[in-house]
Structures are given as structure tokens and as C-alpha cells.
Amino acid sequence: VKAVAVDNEGKLYVASDAEGGTVKVYSLSGNSSLFSSRAKLIGSLVDSSGSGSSFNGVRAMSITPDGVLMLTIGSSAFLYKLPSSNPS
């Protein structure tokens, strides 16, 4: 695993070497962990406002309290506003 981040809704974002740094998003129910059978794969994170392609080659990531995903890919840094499943 290259990078891991958790958003304020409890979704887990994981970038691994196995899939070229593609970011997989998991939903954790209750007090489960990623290694529990309760961890459910939601899907791969894609750029829904741009090319629609997945984020590949992610080396590091973090999520701010207001839902901005910060990624480093190669020598570049990117900022993306994550959609909320609970719009206010």
C-alpha cells in the first residue's frame, strides 16, 4: 500500500502498488477495519469533473476536514473536492 486516507464520512481511500497506484474507496460499517469482512469496496476513484479516468501512480494523499483530497502523482500535486453523500 502506497497511501491511505479517511474522509469525514468514514470512507477509506487506498492507493496500492498492485494496481499502479489506483485509488480504491472502501466503506467501513460499524467498528470494522479494512481487514474485516465488513469492509466493502465502493469502487475506484475517478476524476468525474475532468477526464473521467482513474487516478494512477498515487504516491501520497491526504483529505482535509472540508473534503479536499490532496494527491501527489509523480512530481505533481493535485487538489480535488470530494462529493458528499450527505449534502447539506
mmCIF file of C-alpha atoms in Angstrom:
data_model
loop_
_atom_site.group_PDB
_atom_site.id
_atom_site.type_symbol
_atom_site.label_atom_id
_atom_site.label_comp_id
_atom_site.label_asym_id
_atom_site.label_seq_id
_atom_site.Cartn_x
_atom_site.Cartn_y
_atom_site.Cartn_z
ATOM 1 C CA VAL A 1 0.000 0.000 0.000
ATOM 2 C CA LYS A 2 1.414 3.359 -1.029
ATOM 3 C CA ALA A 3 -1.073 5.738 0.581
ATOM 4 C CA VAL A 4 -4.169 5.683 2.804
ATOM 5 C CA ALA A 5 -6.620 8.439 3.769
ATOM 6 C CA VAL A 6 -10.001 8.573 5.525
ATOM 7 C CA ASP A 7 -12.660 11.201 4.853
ATOM 8 C CA ASN A 8 -15.060 12.690 7.397
ATOM 9 C CA GLU A 9 -17.796 10.227 6.282
ATOM 10 C CA GLY A 10 -15.600 7.263 7.200
ATOM 11 C CA LYS A 11 -14.701 6.218 3.655
ATOM 12 C CA LEU A 12 -11.241 4.724 3.320
ATOM 13 C CA TYR A 13 -9.120 5.643 0.277
ATOM 14 C CA VAL A 14 -6.279 3.210 -0.528
ATOM 15 C CA ALA A 15 -3.621 3.500 -3.248
ATOM 16 C CA SER A 16 -1.631 0.318 -3.767
ATOM 17 C CA ASP A 17 1.266 -0.849 -5.910
ATOM 18 C CA ALA A 18 -0.796 -3.806 -7.130
ATOM 19 C CA GLU A 19 -2.916 -1.677 -9.449
ATOM 20 C CA GLY A 20 -0.479 1.025 -10.467
ATOM 21 C CA GLY A 21 -1.418 3.350 -7.647
ATOM 22 C CA THR A 22 -5.130 3.374 -8.493
ATOM 23 C CA VAL A 23 -7.171 4.681 -5.562
ATOM 24 C CA LYS A 24 -9.791 2.227 -4.283
ATOM 25 C CA VAL A 25 -12.560 3.502 -1.998
ATOM 26 C CA TYR A 26 -13.958 1.335 0.808
ATOM 27 C CA SER A 27 -16.930 1.792 3.088
ATOM 28 C CA LEU A 28 -16.474 0.615 6.653
ATOM 29 C CA SER A 29 -19.572 -0.389 8.577
ATOM 30 C CA GLY A 30 -19.642 -0.066 12.350
ATOM 31 C CA ASN A 31 -16.327 -0.649 14.103
ATOM 32 C CA SER A 32 -14.869 -2.825 11.354
ATOM 33 C CA SER A 33 -11.431 -2.476 9.850
ATOM 34 C CA LEU A 34 -10.160 -2.778 6.284
ATOM 35 C CA PHE A 35 -9.200 -6.371 7.051
ATOM 36 C CA SER A 36 -12.692 -7.271 8.225
ATOM 37 C CA SER A 37 -15.249 -8.954 6.011
ATOM 38 C CA ARG A 38 -17.421 -5.872 6.650
ATOM 39 C CA ALA A 39 -15.138 -3.615 4.589
ATOM 40 C CA LYS A 40 -16.968 -3.080 1.303
ATOM 41 C CA LEU A 41 -15.312 -1.915 -1.905
ATOM 42 C CA ILE A 42 -17.249 1.031 -3.307
ATOM 43 C CA GLY A 43 -15.060 1.337 -6.412
ATOM 44 C CA SER A 44 -12.120 3.182 -7.917
ATOM 45 C CA LEU A 45 -11.800 6.924 -7.523
ATOM 46 C CA VAL A 46 -12.155 8.704 -10.878
ATOM 47 C CA ASP A 47 -11.993 12.317 -11.997
ATOM 48 C CA SER A 48 -15.711 12.946 -12.503
ATOM 49 C CA SER A 49 -15.282 16.616 -13.400
ATOM 50 C CA GLY A 50 -12.480 16.161 -15.896
ATOM 51 C CA SER A 51 -11.260 13.240 -17.969
ATOM 52 C CA GLY A 52 -13.247 10.559 -16.127
ATOM 53 C CA SER A 53 -10.117 8.461 -15.789
ATOM 54 C CA SER A 54 -8.830 6.905 -12.589
ATOM 55 C CA PHE A 55 -6.018 8.393 -10.553
ATOM 56 C CA ASN A 56 -2.934 6.255 -11.298
ATOM 57 C CA GLY A 57 0.536 6.437 -9.782
ATOM 58 C CA VAL A 58 -0.575 7.983 -6.494
ATOM 59 C CA ARG A 59 2.355 8.248 -4.071
ATOM 60 C CA ALA A 60 0.748 10.164 -1.198
ATOM 61 C CA MET A 61 -2.673 11.517 -0.283
ATOM 62 C CA SER A 62 -4.498 13.328 2.464
ATOM 63 C CA ILE A 63 -8.029 14.662 2.970
ATOM 64 C CA THR A 64 -8.767 17.991 4.645
ATOM 65 C CA PRO A 65 -11.680 18.313 7.110
ATOM 66 C CA ASP A 66 -13.715 20.141 4.441
ATOM 67 C CA GLY A 67 -13.350 17.247 1.960
ATOM 68 C CA VAL A 68 -10.484 18.303 -0.294
ATOM 69 C CA LEU A 69 -8.389 15.352 -1.467
ATOM 70 C CA MET A 70 -4.712 16.186 -1.889
ATOM 71 C CA LEU A 71 -2.756 13.775 -4.115
ATOM 72 C CA THR A 72 0.813 13.529 -5.304
ATOM 73 C CA ILE A 73 1.304 11.757 -8.619
ATOM 74 C CA GLY A 74 4.864 11.682 -9.883
ATOM 75 C CA SER A 75 6.307 15.113 -9.097
ATOM 76 C CA SER A 76 2.935 16.922 -9.261
ATOM 77 C CA ALA A 77 0.364 17.731 -6.584
ATOM 78 C CA PHE A 78 -3.387 17.847 -7.210
ATOM 79 C CA LEU A 79 -6.405 19.069 -5.220
ATOM 80 C CA TYR A 80 -9.919 17.677 -5.728
ATOM 81 C CA LYS A 81 -13.134 18.450 -3.845
ATOM 82 C CA LEU A 82 -14.739 15.124 -2.898
ATOM 83 C CA PRO A 83 -18.505 14.833 -3.352
ATOM 84 C CA SER A 84 -20.507 14.330 -0.176
ATOM 85 C CA SER A 85 -23.002 11.521 0.124
ATOM 86 C CA ASN A 86 -24.770 13.695 2.738
ATOM 87 C CA PRO A 87 -25.274 17.084 1.053
ATOM 88 C CA SER A 88 -26.294 19.853 3.420
#
